[in-house]
Amino acid sequence: MTTFPVPPVLARMIKMVTWAENALLILMLALMVLLAAAQILARNLFGISILDADQLLRLLVLWVALLGAVAASREGKHIRVDAIARWLPGRIKAGVAVLTDLFTITVCLALTWQAMRFLQSARESGEMAFGALPVWASGIILPLAFSLIALRYAIRLTHHVRQALGQEEPE
Amino acid sequence: MILLGLALIAMVLLGAPLFAVIAAVALLNFARDDVDLTVVIISIYRLAEMPVLLAIPLFTFAGYLLAGSRAPHRLVRITDVFFGWMPGGLAAVALAICAMFTAFTGASGVTIVALGGLLYPALREAGYSERYSLGLVTTSGSIGLLFAPSLPLILYGVVAQQLNIGQPVAISDLFLAGILPGLLIIFMLSLYGLWQKRGLQPVRTPFNIRDALASLRAAVWELPLPFIVLGGIYSGYFAVSEAAAVTAIYVFIVEVLIHREISFASLPGVMRDSMVLVGAILVVLGMSLASTNYLLDAEIPARLFTFIRDHVDNALSFLLLMNLFLLGLGMMLDIFSALVIMVPLILPIAVGYGINPVHLGIIFLANMEIAYLMPPMGMNLFIAMYRFDRSMLDIFRAVLPFVAILLVAVLTITYWPGLSLALIKH
């Protein structure tokens, strides 16, 4: 693929976002593995259980899942039916991708908006997830992930538009 | 509304991510009923309230570590030394090892890529025909979905538990139910391997005790793995998610610290790649929790059941229709989305016909195993085409006998509930 002439500032920002996404994802997974193992050890060897570890582990599943979904968006690795798109010639394929990108961006923005409303109402009600962690804090990943997915699809969209116009080699 | 529906179907067919389409369905339907749309987000948040889901990232991480190490080499070597001399032995054990590997990695493409490339030359060298060897390695990706701890089995249990069908669907029961049907499939395909070898020169290398011991010693760390996982779960010592944690930490210690085949530098990459798969699966599950929520509110499964009952009068014809439907569906959808989309619709109907939900899960997955191989669109066919650099036609011809055998196996599994249910304690 030919490089896309993005302003260097923007390119650097995207790079930083990518780095942060990866770092957070890897950190969360490492924490999950270690905490799950520690919990089993504590339970079987000492007969104790680490306070709130089970709830935290379940919350980590949500975070890891959404961060994984963000990473999947970056690489176009979301589950989809490609029985038809697979056979389309390059520029038409890119044109179709423009449509599906726009659709995905719209849905993700709607989800981001609803997630913000969810956090807002959780904040007002002051509901607690567990321990000292309020629901709104545990759910911050929801609007964050959906807006990042929308961002990724917006970046893909710019490539697909250029491919459809023949200004860029199709993938 | 019909126009919107058609537009969404067009989006699916044109390749929009399924999670976005399912989310759109849920958002539109709830909006039409004037329900506050945060309900969709609340459904997704429920991903953090299901303890068993923890098993999915942990098993997937372990599977990716295994696939990235030289564990596949060690397993193939054992197969070769112990069974290479036996007529049909190599094929049989190759099938068993592929099944075990798929059960742990959950994704069939990984098996074809990681093991297929090693097994294919071994099979050819042992005198199996090119066509048979190619068919076996392509099929290898599908067998094993029925064995614990495969992700589709866990996911079926998770989805089924959301449905309030009045009967418990325990994941440990699903793990037990898959054993005999899974063995049946391996057995039938092994017989075909034996038949393939008729009249060929049997012995390539005689059995050599020193090689055998060396190959065992090389894999001494990996071999206990199925016993730790399965023994732990079946004996009731571990919950499913605990077994997943033990597996992840065990595989990490073996492949990263003992064998050192995955360097610390490449570890973040493996972690990220494995979570891309997890994210892709769980985000579809999360959205489908929202759409299932709507389906149940609108009593759609109950209405579907009334409709189908008027046209299909007994459980056997229902199952036959379902088999046909799932085979078609499985060519279009991958197993994870097929599970989260179709199980909420099919399971309540099946229960209405008096079919055991655990048995239905095994039927569902067995169908998906074949659908992956069905020409012209099965997913494994494409993976094999790229991996082995063959034309689609070559791959078709190679898998056809396997597909035929698997069809017989699926019909047996469908119409013989005892095979799936025998091991479950009542």
Coordinates of C-alpha atoms in Angstrom, one line a residue:
Chain A
M1 CA 0.0 0.0 0.0
T2 CA 1.3 3.4 -0.8
T3 CA 1.7 5.7 2.1
F4 CA -1.1 8.0 2.9
P5 CA 0.0 11.7 3.1
V6 CA -1.2 12.5 6.6
P7 CA 0.2 15.5 8.3
P8 CA 3.2 14.4 10.5
V9 CA 1.6 15.6 13.7
L10 CA -1.5 13.5 13.1
A11 CA 0.6 10.5 12.1
R12 CA 2.5 10.8 15.4
M13 CA -0.7 11.1 17.4
I14 CA -2.1 8.0 15.8
K15 CA 1.1 6.2 16.6
M16 CA 0.9 7.3 20.2
V17 CA -2.7 6.1 20.4
T18 CA -1.7 2.8 19.0
W19 CA 1.1 2.4 21.5
A20 CA -1.2 3.3 24.4
E21 CA -3.9 0.8 23.2
N22 CA -1.4 -2.0 22.9
A23 CA 0.3 -1.2 26.3
L24 CA -3.1 -1.1 28.1
L25 CA -4.2 -4.3 26.4
I26 CA -1.0 -6.2 27.3
L27 CA -1.0 -4.8 30.8
M28 CA -4.6 -5.9 31.4
L29 CA -4.0 -9.4 30.1
A30 CA -0.8 -9.8 32.2
L31 CA -2.7 -8.6 35.3
M32 CA -5.5 -11.1 34.5
V33 CA -3.2 -14.1 34.2
L34 CA -1.3 -13.2 37.3
L35 CA -4.3 -12.4 39.4
A36 CA -6.2 -15.5 38.3
A37 CA -3.2 -17.6 39.2
A38 CA -2.6 -15.9 42.5
Q39 CA -6.2 -16.4 43.4
I40 CA -6.0 -20.1 42.8
L41 CA -2.8 -20.4 44.8
A42 CA -4.3 -18.4 47.7
R43 CA -7.4 -20.5 47.7
N44 CA -5.9 -23.9 47.5
L45 CA -2.7 -23.4 49.5
F46 CA -3.9 -21.0 52.2
G47 CA -7.6 -21.4 52.0
I48 CA -8.1 -17.7 51.6
S49 CA -9.4 -15.6 48.7
I50 CA -8.0 -12.3 47.6
L51 CA -10.4 -9.5 48.3
D52 CA -12.5 -8.5 45.3
A53 CA -10.2 -10.5 43.0
D54 CA -13.1 -12.4 41.4
Q55 CA -15.0 -9.2 40.6
L56 CA -11.8 -7.5 39.3
L57 CA -11.1 -10.5 37.1
R58 CA -14.6 -10.3 35.6
L59 CA -14.2 -6.6 34.9
L60 CA -10.8 -7.3 33.3
V61 CA -12.6 -9.6 30.9
L62 CA -14.7 -6.7 29.7
W63 CA -11.7 -4.4 29.4
V64 CA -9.5 -7.0 27.6
A65 CA -12.4 -7.8 25.2
L66 CA -13.0 -4.2 24.2
L67 CA -9.3 -3.4 23.9
G68 CA -9.0 -6.6 21.8
A69 CA -11.8 -5.4 19.7
V70 CA -10.0 -2.1 19.2
A71 CA -6.9 -3.9 18.1
A72 CA -9.0 -6.1 15.8
S73 CA -10.4 -2.9 14.2
R74 CA -7.0 -1.7 13.4
E75 CA -6.1 -4.8 11.5
G76 CA -9.6 -5.4 9.9
K77 CA -9.8 -8.6 11.8
H78 CA -13.4 -8.3 13.0
I79 CA -15.7 -11.3 12.3
R80 CA -17.5 -10.7 9.1
V81 CA -18.9 -12.5 6.1
D82 CA -16.5 -12.1 3.3
A83 CA -18.1 -14.7 0.9
I84 CA -19.0 -11.9 -1.6
A85 CA -16.4 -9.3 -0.9
R86 CA -13.6 -11.9 -1.4
W87 CA -14.4 -12.2 -5.1
L88 CA -14.8 -8.5 -6.0
P89 CA -12.2 -6.8 -8.1
G90 CA -9.9 -4.3 -6.3
R91 CA -11.6 -0.9 -6.9
I92 CA -15.2 -2.2 -6.5
K93 CA -14.1 -4.0 -3.3
A94 CA -12.7 -0.7 -2.0
G95 CA -15.9 1.1 -2.9
V96 CA -18.0 -1.5 -1.0
A97 CA -15.6 -1.2 1.9
V98 CA -16.4 2.6 1.9
L99 CA -20.0 1.8 2.5
T100 CA -19.4 -0.8 5.3
D101 CA -16.8 1.6 6.9
L102 CA -19.4 4.4 7.0
F103 CA -22.0 2.1 8.5
T104 CA -19.5 0.8 11.2
I105 CA -18.5 4.4 12.1
T106 CA -22.1 5.4 12.5
V107 CA -23.0 2.4 14.7
C108 CA -19.9 2.9 16.9
L109 CA -20.6 6.6 17.3
A110 CA -24.2 5.8 18.4
L111 CA -22.7 3.2 20.8
T112 CA -20.2 5.8 22.2
W113 CA -23.1 8.2 22.7
Q114 CA -25.2 5.7 24.6
A115 CA -22.2 4.6 26.6
M116 CA -21.7 8.2 27.7
R117 CA -25.3 8.4 28.8
F118 CA -24.9 5.2 30.7
L119 CA -21.9 6.5 32.5
Q120 CA -23.7 9.8 33.2
S121 CA -26.6 8.0 34.8
A122 CA -24.3 5.6 36.7
R123 CA -22.5 8.6 38.1
E124 CA -25.6 10.3 39.2
S125 CA -26.9 7.2 41.0
G126 CA -23.5 6.7 42.5
E127 CA -23.8 3.0 42.0
M128 CA -20.7 0.9 43.0
A129 CA -19.3 -1.9 40.9
F130 CA -17.5 -3.5 43.8
G131 CA -15.3 -2.3 46.7
A132 CA -14.5 1.3 46.3
L133 CA -14.9 1.2 42.5
P134 CA -17.9 3.1 41.1
V135 CA -19.7 1.7 38.0
W136 CA -19.0 4.8 36.0
A137 CA -15.2 4.3 36.5
S138 CA -15.3 0.6 35.7
G139 CA -17.3 1.4 32.5
I140 CA -15.0 4.1 31.1
I141 CA -13.7 1.6 28.6
L142 CA -17.1 1.4 26.9
P143 CA -17.2 4.9 25.3
L144 CA -13.4 4.8 25.0
A145 CA -13.3 1.6 23.0
F146 CA -16.3 2.5 20.7
S147 CA -14.8 5.9 19.9
L148 CA -11.4 4.3 19.2
I149 CA -13.1 1.7 16.9
A150 CA -14.9 4.5 15.1
L151 CA -11.5 6.3 14.7
R152 CA -9.9 3.2 13.3
Y153 CA -12.7 2.7 10.8
A154 CA -12.4 6.4 9.9
I155 CA -8.7 5.8 9.1
R156 CA -9.6 2.7 7.1
L157 CA -12.3 4.8 5.3
T158 CA -9.7 7.3 4.0
H159 CA -7.7 4.5 2.6
H160 CA -10.7 2.8 1.0
V161 CA -11.9 6.1 -0.6
R162 CA -8.5 6.6 -2.1
Q163 CA -8.4 3.0 -3.3
A164 CA -11.8 3.3 -4.9
L165 CA -10.7 6.5 -6.7
G166 CA -7.6 4.7 -7.9
Q167 CA -5.2 7.0 -6.0
E168 CA -3.8 4.2 -3.9
E169 CA -3.1 0.5 -4.6
P170 CA -5.8 -1.7 -3.1
E171 CA -4.7 -4.1 -0.3
Chain B
M1 CA -38.7 -1.2 8.5
I2 CA -38.5 -3.8 5.7
L3 CA -36.1 -1.5 3.8
L4 CA -34.0 -1.1 6.9
G5 CA -33.9 -4.8 7.3
L6 CA -32.8 -5.3 3.7
A7 CA -30.1 -2.6 4.2
L8 CA -28.8 -4.5 7.2
I9 CA -28.7 -7.8 5.4
A10 CA -26.8 -6.0 2.5
M11 CA -24.3 -4.8 5.1
V12 CA -23.7 -8.3 6.3
L13 CA -23.3 -9.7 2.8
L14 CA -21.0 -6.9 1.8
G15 CA -18.7 -7.6 4.7
A16 CA -19.5 -5.1 7.4
P17 CA -18.2 -6.3 10.9
L18 CA -21.0 -8.5 12.4
F19 CA -20.8 -6.8 15.8
A20 CA -21.8 -3.5 14.2
V21 CA -24.7 -5.1 12.3
I22 CA -26.0 -6.9 15.5
A23 CA -25.6 -3.6 17.4
A24 CA -27.6 -1.8 14.8
V25 CA -30.3 -4.4 14.9
A26 CA -30.5 -4.1 18.7
L27 CA -30.4 -0.3 18.7
L28 CA -33.1 0.0 15.9
N29 CA -35.5 -2.5 17.5
F30 CA -35.2 -1.0 21.0
A31 CA -35.6 2.5 19.5
R32 CA -38.8 1.4 17.7
D33 CA -40.2 0.2 21.0
D34 CA -39.2 3.4 22.8
V35 CA -36.9 1.7 25.1
D36 CA -34.0 3.8 26.5
L37 CA -31.0 2.8 24.3
T38 CA -28.6 2.6 27.2
V39 CA -30.1 -0.9 27.6
V40 CA -27.7 -1.9 24.8
I41 CA -24.7 -0.7 26.7
I42 CA -26.0 -2.3 29.9
S43 CA -26.2 -5.6 28.0
I44 CA -22.6 -5.2 26.9
Y45 CA -21.5 -4.4 30.4
R46 CA -22.8 -7.8 31.4
L47 CA -19.7 -9.2 29.8
A48 CA -18.2 -8.2 33.2
E49 CA -20.7 -10.2 35.1
M50 CA -20.2 -13.7 33.7
P51 CA -17.5 -15.6 35.6
V52 CA -17.0 -18.3 33.0
L53 CA -16.0 -15.8 30.3
L54 CA -12.7 -15.5 32.1
A55 CA -11.9 -18.9 30.5
I56 CA -11.9 -17.5 27.0
P57 CA -9.0 -15.0 27.1
L58 CA -7.0 -17.4 29.3
F59 CA -7.4 -20.5 27.1
T60 CA -6.8 -18.4 24.0
F61 CA -3.6 -16.9 25.3
A62 CA -2.4 -20.4 26.2
G63 CA -3.3 -21.7 22.8
Y64 CA -1.4 -18.9 21.0
L65 CA 1.7 -19.6 23.2
L66 CA 1.5 -23.3 22.3
A67 CA 1.1 -22.5 18.6
G68 CA 4.0 -20.1 18.6
S69 CA 6.4 -22.5 20.3
R70 CA 7.8 -25.7 18.9
A71 CA 5.2 -27.8 20.7
P72 CA 3.6 -28.8 17.4
H73 CA 7.0 -30.2 16.2
R74 CA 7.3 -32.2 19.4
L75 CA 3.8 -33.6 19.1
V76 CA 4.3 -34.6 15.5
R77 CA 7.5 -36.3 16.3
I78 CA 5.9 -38.5 18.9
T79 CA 3.2 -39.4 16.5
D80 CA 5.7 -40.3 13.9
V81 CA 8.0 -42.5 16.1
F82 CA 5.2 -44.3 17.9
F83 CA 2.8 -44.9 15.2
G84 CA 4.6 -44.3 11.9
W85 CA 5.2 -48.1 11.5
M86 CA 1.6 -49.1 12.2
P87 CA -0.7 -49.5 9.2
G88 CA -3.0 -46.4 9.3
G89 CA -1.4 -45.5 12.6
L90 CA 0.1 -42.2 11.6
A91 CA -3.2 -41.0 10.2
A92 CA -5.1 -42.0 13.3
V93 CA -2.7 -40.3 15.7
A94 CA -2.4 -37.3 13.5
L95 CA -6.1 -36.9 13.7
A96 CA -6.0 -37.2 17.5
I97 CA -3.3 -34.7 17.9
C98 CA -5.0 -32.2 15.6
A99 CA -8.1 -32.7 17.6
M100 CA -6.3 -32.0 20.9
F101 CA -4.6 -29.0 19.4
T102 CA -7.9 -27.5 18.0
A103 CA -9.5 -28.1 21.4
F104 CA -6.9 -25.9 23.0
T105 CA -6.5 -23.2 20.4
G106 CA -10.2 -23.1 19.6
A107 CA -9.7 -21.7 16.1
S108 CA -9.5 -24.2 13.4
G109 CA -7.3 -22.1 11.1
V110 CA -4.5 -22.2 13.7
T111 CA -4.4 -26.1 13.5
I112 CA -4.1 -26.1 9.7
V113 CA -1.3 -23.5 9.8
A114 CA 0.6 -24.8 12.8
L115 CA 0.2 -28.6 12.5
G116 CA -0.9 -29.1 8.9
G117 CA 2.4 -27.9 7.5
L118 CA 4.3 -30.4 9.6
L119 CA 1.9 -33.3 9.2
Y120 CA 1.6 -33.1 5.4
P121 CA 5.2 -34.0 4.7
A122 CA 5.1 -36.7 7.4
L123 CA 2.0 -38.3 5.9
R124 CA 3.4 -38.2 2.3
E125 CA 6.6 -39.8 3.5
A126 CA 4.7 -42.5 5.2
G127 CA 3.2 -43.4 1.8
Y128 CA -0.2 -41.8 2.0
S129 CA -1.5 -40.4 -1.3
E130 CA -1.2 -36.7 -1.9
R131 CA -5.0 -36.4 -2.1
Y132 CA -5.5 -38.1 1.2
S133 CA -2.8 -36.2 3.0
L134 CA -4.1 -32.9 1.7
G135 CA -7.7 -33.9 2.7
L136 CA -6.5 -34.9 6.2
V137 CA -4.6 -31.7 7.0
T138 CA -7.5 -29.5 5.7
T139 CA -10.0 -31.5 7.8
S140 CA -7.6 -31.3 10.8
G141 CA -8.8 -27.8 11.6
S142 CA -12.4 -29.0 12.3
I143 CA -11.9 -32.1 14.4
G144 CA -11.5 -31.3 18.0
L145 CA -14.2 -28.6 18.4
L146 CA -16.1 -31.1 20.5
F147 CA -13.4 -31.7 23.0
A148 CA -12.8 -29.6 26.1
P149 CA -11.8 -26.9 26.5
S150 CA -12.7 -25.7 23.0
L151 CA -14.0 -22.1 22.9
P152 CA -17.1 -22.9 20.9
L153 CA -18.2 -25.4 23.6
I154 CA -17.7 -22.8 26.3
L155 CA -19.5 -20.1 24.2
Y156 CA -22.4 -22.4 23.5
G157 CA -22.8 -22.9 27.3
V158 CA -22.6 -19.1 27.9
V159 CA -25.2 -18.3 25.3
A160 CA -27.5 -21.1 26.4
Q161 CA -27.4 -20.0 30.0
Q162 CA -28.8 -16.6 29.0
L163 CA -32.0 -18.1 27.6
N164 CA -34.0 -19.3 30.7
I165 CA -35.0 -22.5 28.9
G166 CA -35.9 -24.1 32.2
Q167 CA -33.1 -26.7 32.0
P168 CA -29.5 -26.1 33.2
V169 CA -26.8 -26.2 30.5
A170 CA -23.6 -26.7 32.5
I171 CA -20.3 -26.2 30.7
S172 CA -18.8 -29.1 32.4
D173 CA -21.7 -31.2 31.1
L174 CA -20.9 -30.0 27.6
F175 CA -17.3 -31.0 28.1
L176 CA -18.4 -34.5 29.0
A177 CA -21.0 -34.7 26.2
G178 CA -18.5 -33.9 23.5
I179 CA -16.1 -36.8 24.3
L180 CA -17.9 -39.8 22.7
P181 CA -19.1 -37.9 19.6
G182 CA -15.6 -36.5 19.1
L183 CA -14.1 -39.9 19.4
L184 CA -16.6 -41.3 16.9
I185 CA -15.5 -38.7 14.4
I186 CA -11.8 -39.5 14.9
F187 CA -12.5 -43.3 14.8
M188 CA -14.4 -43.0 11.5
L189 CA -11.8 -40.9 9.9
S190 CA -9.1 -43.3 11.1
L191 CA -10.8 -46.2 9.5
Y192 CA -10.7 -44.3 6.3
G193 CA -7.0 -43.8 6.8
L194 CA -6.5 -47.5 7.4
W195 CA -8.4 -48.2 4.2
Q196 CA -6.3 -45.8 2.3
K197 CA -3.2 -47.7 3.3
R198 CA -4.4 -51.1 2.0
G199 CA -1.9 -52.7 -0.3
L200 CA 0.8 -50.2 0.4
Q201 CA 4.3 -51.0 1.7
P202 CA 3.6 -50.9 5.4
V203 CA 6.9 -50.2 7.1
R204 CA 8.9 -47.1 6.7
T205 CA 11.0 -47.0 9.8
P206 CA 10.8 -49.8 12.4
F207 CA 9.8 -48.8 15.9
N208 CA 12.9 -47.7 17.7
I209 CA 12.8 -47.6 21.5
R210 CA 15.5 -45.0 21.8
D211 CA 13.8 -42.5 19.4
A212 CA 10.5 -43.2 21.2
L213 CA 11.9 -42.3 24.6
A214 CA 13.7 -39.2 23.2
S215 CA 10.5 -37.9 21.6
L216 CA 8.6 -38.5 24.9
R217 CA 11.2 -36.7 26.9
A218 CA 11.1 -33.8 24.5
A219 CA 7.4 -33.3 25.0
V220 CA 7.4 -34.2 28.7
W221 CA 6.1 -30.8 29.6
E222 CA 3.3 -30.6 27.1
L223 CA 1.9 -34.2 27.5
P224 CA 0.4 -33.7 30.9
L225 CA -1.6 -30.7 29.7
P226 CA -4.8 -32.4 28.7
F227 CA -4.8 -34.4 31.9
I228 CA -4.4 -31.3 34.0
V229 CA -7.2 -29.4 32.3
L230 CA -9.6 -32.3 31.8
G231 CA -8.8 -34.1 35.0
G232 CA -9.1 -30.9 36.9
I233 CA -12.5 -30.0 35.5
Y234 CA -14.0 -33.5 35.4
S235 CA -13.0 -34.3 38.9
G236 CA -14.6 -31.1 40.1
Y237 CA -11.3 -29.8 41.5
F238 CA -11.3 -26.8 39.2
A239 CA -14.0 -24.6 37.8
V240 CA -13.7 -24.0 34.1
S241 CA -12.2 -20.6 34.5
E242 CA -9.7 -21.8 37.1
A243 CA -8.6 -24.6 34.7
A244 CA -8.0 -21.9 32.1
A245 CA -5.9 -19.9 34.5
V246 CA -3.8 -23.0 35.4
T247 CA -3.4 -23.8 31.7
A248 CA -2.3 -20.2 30.9
I249 CA 0.3 -20.0 33.6
Y250 CA 1.5 -23.6 33.0
V251 CA 1.9 -23.1 29.3
F252 CA 3.6 -19.8 30.0
I253 CA 6.1 -21.4 32.3
V254 CA 6.8 -24.3 29.9
E255 CA 7.1 -22.4 26.6
V256 CA 8.6 -19.1 27.8
L257 CA 10.6 -20.0 30.9
I258 CA 11.6 -23.7 30.4
H259 CA 11.8 -24.2 26.6
R260 CA 12.4 -20.5 26.0
E261 CA 10.9 -20.8 22.5
I262 CA 9.0 -17.6 22.9
S263 CA 11.2 -14.7 23.9
F264 CA 10.2 -12.0 26.2
A265 CA 10.6 -9.6 23.3
S266 CA 8.0 -11.4 21.2
L267 CA 5.6 -12.0 24.2
P268 CA 3.7 -8.7 23.8
G269 CA 3.0 -9.6 20.2
V270 CA 1.7 -13.0 21.0
M271 CA -0.4 -11.5 23.8
R272 CA -1.9 -8.9 21.5
D273 CA -2.6 -11.3 18.6
S274 CA -4.4 -13.7 20.9
M275 CA -6.5 -10.9 22.3
V276 CA -7.4 -9.7 18.8
L277 CA -9.2 -13.0 18.5
V278 CA -10.8 -12.7 21.9
G279 CA -11.9 -9.2 21.3
A280 CA -13.4 -10.1 18.0
I281 CA -15.4 -13.0 19.6
L282 CA -16.5 -11.2 22.7
V283 CA -17.6 -8.0 21.1
V284 CA -19.9 -10.0 18.9
L285 CA -21.1 -11.9 22.1
G286 CA -21.6 -8.6 23.9
M287 CA -23.7 -7.1 21.1
S288 CA -25.7 -10.3 20.8
L289 CA -26.5 -10.2 24.5
A290 CA -28.3 -7.0 23.6
S291 CA -30.1 -8.4 20.6
T292 CA -31.0 -11.6 22.5
N293 CA -32.4 -9.4 25.2
Y294 CA -34.7 -7.9 22.5
L295 CA -35.6 -11.3 21.0
L296 CA -36.7 -12.5 24.4
D297 CA -38.6 -9.4 25.2
A298 CA -40.4 -9.6 21.9
E299 CA -41.0 -13.4 22.4
I300 CA -39.6 -14.1 19.0
P301 CA -38.3 -17.6 19.7
A302 CA -41.8 -18.6 21.0
R303 CA -43.5 -17.2 17.9
L304 CA -41.0 -18.9 15.7
F305 CA -41.6 -22.2 17.5
T306 CA -45.4 -21.9 17.0
F307 CA -44.8 -21.2 13.3
I308 CA -42.4 -24.1 12.8
R309 CA -44.5 -26.5 14.9
D310 CA -47.4 -26.0 12.4
H311 CA -45.2 -27.1 9.6
V312 CA -42.8 -29.7 11.1
D313 CA -44.5 -32.3 13.2
N314 CA -41.8 -34.2 14.9
A315 CA -38.3 -33.7 16.5
L316 CA -36.6 -35.9 13.9
S317 CA -37.7 -33.8 10.9
F318 CA -36.9 -30.7 12.8
L319 CA -33.4 -31.9 13.5
L320 CA -32.9 -32.9 9.8
L321 CA -34.0 -29.4 8.7
M322 CA -31.8 -27.9 11.3
N323 CA -28.8 -29.9 10.0
L324 CA -29.4 -28.6 6.5
F325 CA -29.8 -25.1 7.7
L326 CA -26.7 -25.1 9.8
L327 CA -24.6 -26.6 7.0
G328 CA -25.6 -23.7 4.8
L329 CA -25.2 -21.1 7.5
G330 CA -21.8 -22.4 8.6
M331 CA -20.4 -21.8 5.1
M332 CA -21.2 -18.1 5.5
L333 CA -20.6 -17.4 9.1
D334 CA -17.8 -18.5 11.3
I335 CA -18.6 -20.7 14.3
F336 CA -18.5 -18.0 16.9
S337 CA -21.0 -15.6 15.3
A338 CA -23.2 -18.6 14.2
L339 CA -23.3 -19.6 17.9
V340 CA -24.2 -16.2 19.3
I341 CA -26.7 -15.4 16.5
M342 CA -28.5 -18.7 16.0
V343 CA -28.5 -20.5 19.3
P344 CA -30.9 -17.9 20.9
L345 CA -33.3 -18.7 18.1
I346 CA -32.8 -22.4 17.7
L347 CA -32.4 -23.6 21.2
P348 CA -35.8 -22.6 22.6
I349 CA -37.4 -24.2 19.5
A350 CA -35.4 -27.4 20.0
V351 CA -36.3 -27.5 23.7
G352 CA -40.0 -27.2 22.5
Y353 CA -39.5 -30.4 20.5
G354 CA -38.1 -32.1 23.6
I355 CA -34.5 -32.1 22.5
N356 CA -31.9 -32.0 25.3
P357 CA -30.0 -28.6 25.2
V358 CA -26.6 -30.3 25.8
H359 CA -27.3 -32.7 22.9
L360 CA -28.3 -29.8 20.7
G361 CA -25.0 -28.1 21.5
I362 CA -23.1 -31.1 20.3
I363 CA -25.2 -31.3 17.1
F364 CA -24.7 -27.6 16.5
L365 CA -20.9 -27.8 16.8
A366 CA -20.7 -31.1 14.8
N367 CA -22.5 -29.4 11.9
M368 CA -20.2 -26.4 12.1
E369 CA -17.2 -28.7 11.8
I370 CA -18.5 -29.9 8.4
A371 CA -19.6 -26.5 7.3
Y372 CA -16.0 -25.3 7.5
L373 CA -15.2 -27.9 4.9
M374 CA -18.1 -27.6 2.6
P375 CA -17.4 -26.5 -0.9
P376 CA -17.6 -23.9 -2.2
M377 CA -17.2 -21.5 0.7
G378 CA -16.1 -23.4 3.8
M379 CA -13.4 -21.4 5.7
N380 CA -10.9 -24.2 6.1
L381 CA -10.8 -24.7 2.4
F382 CA -9.4 -21.2 1.9
I383 CA -6.9 -21.5 4.7
A384 CA -5.6 -24.8 3.2
M385 CA -5.6 -23.3 -0.2
Y386 CA -3.2 -20.5 1.0
R387 CA -1.2 -22.7 3.3
F388 CA -0.5 -25.4 0.8
D389 CA -0.6 -23.3 -2.3
R390 CA -3.1 -25.5 -4.1
S391 CA -5.9 -24.7 -6.4
M392 CA -9.4 -24.6 -4.9
L393 CA -10.3 -27.6 -7.1
D394 CA -7.5 -29.7 -5.6
I395 CA -8.6 -29.0 -2.1
F396 CA -12.3 -29.7 -3.0
R397 CA -11.4 -33.1 -4.4
A398 CA -9.2 -33.9 -1.4
V399 CA -11.8 -33.1 1.2
L400 CA -14.9 -34.6 -0.4
P401 CA -14.4 -38.1 1.1
F402 CA -13.8 -36.6 4.5
V403 CA -16.9 -34.5 4.2
A404 CA -18.9 -37.6 3.3
I405 CA -17.6 -39.4 6.3
L406 CA -18.3 -36.4 8.6
L407 CA -21.8 -36.2 7.3
V408 CA -22.5 -39.8 8.4
A409 CA -20.9 -39.0 11.7
V410 CA -23.1 -35.9 12.2
L411 CA -26.3 -37.9 11.3
T412 CA -25.3 -40.5 13.9
I413 CA -24.6 -37.8 16.5
T414 CA -28.0 -36.2 15.7
Y415 CA -30.2 -39.2 15.9
W416 CA -28.4 -41.0 18.7
P417 CA -28.7 -38.7 21.7
G418 CA -27.3 -41.4 24.0
L419 CA -23.9 -41.0 22.4
S420 CA -23.8 -37.4 23.7
L421 CA -25.6 -37.8 27.0
A422 CA -24.2 -41.2 28.2
L423 CA -21.4 -39.7 30.2
I424 CA -23.4 -37.0 32.0
K425 CA -24.5 -37.9 35.5
H426 CA -28.2 -37.4 36.0

